[in-house]
Amino acid sequence: MNSKRTEVKVLIVGNSKTSLKSISSYLERMNIVPLTAEAGKDAIDIYRREQPDIVLMRSKLPDIGYAEFSREIRTLDLRDNWTSIIFLTGMSEEED
C-alpha cells in the first residue's frame, strides 16, 4: 500500500465569506482540498490538525497580525518542510 499523501490541501484564511467561497470553488475545480478559516487563531488550529501544503492568507485578520500568524505556523512546520504562506490583498484605500 502506498503511504504517500496524494491530495493537496490549501488553507485559506480571511474574513470575507464571499472570498473564501470563491477561492474554495476555484481550488475544488482543480481537485485541491480547500480548508477555510475566518480568523487567524482558527486557522492555526486547522493547520495543526490538517497540515496543509499551502496557506493563502489575507494580510489583515481581525484577531492576529500576519507576522505573529507566520511565526506560529513556522513553529508547527517540520524542520525541513516549510509550508508556503502566500499573502493575499485587495487593498484599495490609501490607509490600507
XYZ file of C-alpha atoms in Angstrom:
96
model
C 0.000 0.000 0.000
C 1.309 3.442 -0.945
C 1.546 5.615 2.176
C 2.304 8.867 0.337
C -0.342 11.552 0.609
C -1.657 12.378 -2.844
C -4.264 15.043 -2.109
C -3.229 18.674 -1.972
C -4.673 20.786 0.836
C -4.761 24.572 0.843
C -5.708 26.560 3.933
C -7.463 29.819 3.031
C -7.598 32.440 5.787
C -9.681 35.592 5.500
C -12.652 37.368 6.978
C -14.664 37.636 3.755
C -17.068 34.724 3.363
C -17.507 35.609 -0.303
C -13.763 35.431 -0.982
C -13.407 32.187 0.955
C -16.215 30.624 -1.059
C -14.860 31.879 -4.407
C -11.322 30.669 -3.777
C -12.611 27.342 -2.401
C -14.726 26.755 -5.505
C -11.786 27.512 -7.767
C -9.494 25.109 -5.871
C -12.116 22.346 -5.854
C -12.316 22.528 -9.652
C -8.595 21.729 -9.673
C -9.116 18.772 -7.295
C -7.466 20.631 -4.416
C -8.953 20.309 -0.935
C -9.766 23.782 0.441
C -9.726 24.365 4.192
C -11.133 27.699 5.363
C -10.909 29.888 8.437
C -12.207 33.395 9.049
C -9.701 34.207 11.811
C -6.035 33.562 12.450
C -6.460 31.575 15.673
C -8.955 29.240 13.964
C -6.548 28.850 11.046
C -3.736 27.820 13.394
C -5.982 25.139 14.911
C -6.868 23.861 11.422
C -3.191 23.915 10.461
C -2.301 21.742 13.462
C -4.984 19.192 12.541
C -4.694 19.121 8.758
C -1.081 20.098 7.923
C -1.978 21.801 4.606
C 0.506 22.134 1.755
C -0.028 25.875 1.244
C -1.597 28.718 3.229
C -3.344 31.579 1.407
C -3.840 34.364 3.921
C -5.408 37.771 3.843
C -2.811 40.267 5.031
C -5.180 41.753 7.630
C -7.042 39.496 10.037
C -9.381 40.522 12.853
C -7.599 38.660 15.656
C -3.900 38.265 14.859
C -1.238 40.033 12.818
C 0.365 38.409 9.804
C 3.810 38.321 11.451
C 2.507 36.562 14.562
C 0.471 34.162 12.422
C 3.517 33.306 10.302
C 5.718 32.742 13.362
C 3.131 30.398 14.863
C 2.879 28.399 11.626
C 6.674 28.145 11.456
C 6.774 26.639 14.962
C 4.385 23.922 13.741
C 6.252 23.168 10.497
C 8.559 20.210 10.197
C 12.233 21.183 10.241
C 12.970 20.692 6.534
C 9.456 21.016 5.166
C 8.205 24.572 5.480
C 4.723 25.351 4.276
C 4.436 28.219 1.791
C 2.420 31.156 3.122
C 1.059 33.411 0.393
C -0.451 36.732 1.430
C -3.499 37.948 -0.471
C -4.543 41.544 -0.509
C -7.275 43.570 -2.063
C -6.139 46.830 -0.583
C -7.694 49.767 -2.342
C -7.565 52.546 0.219
C -4.520 54.684 0.989
C -4.760 53.785 4.694
C -4.590 50.025 3.932
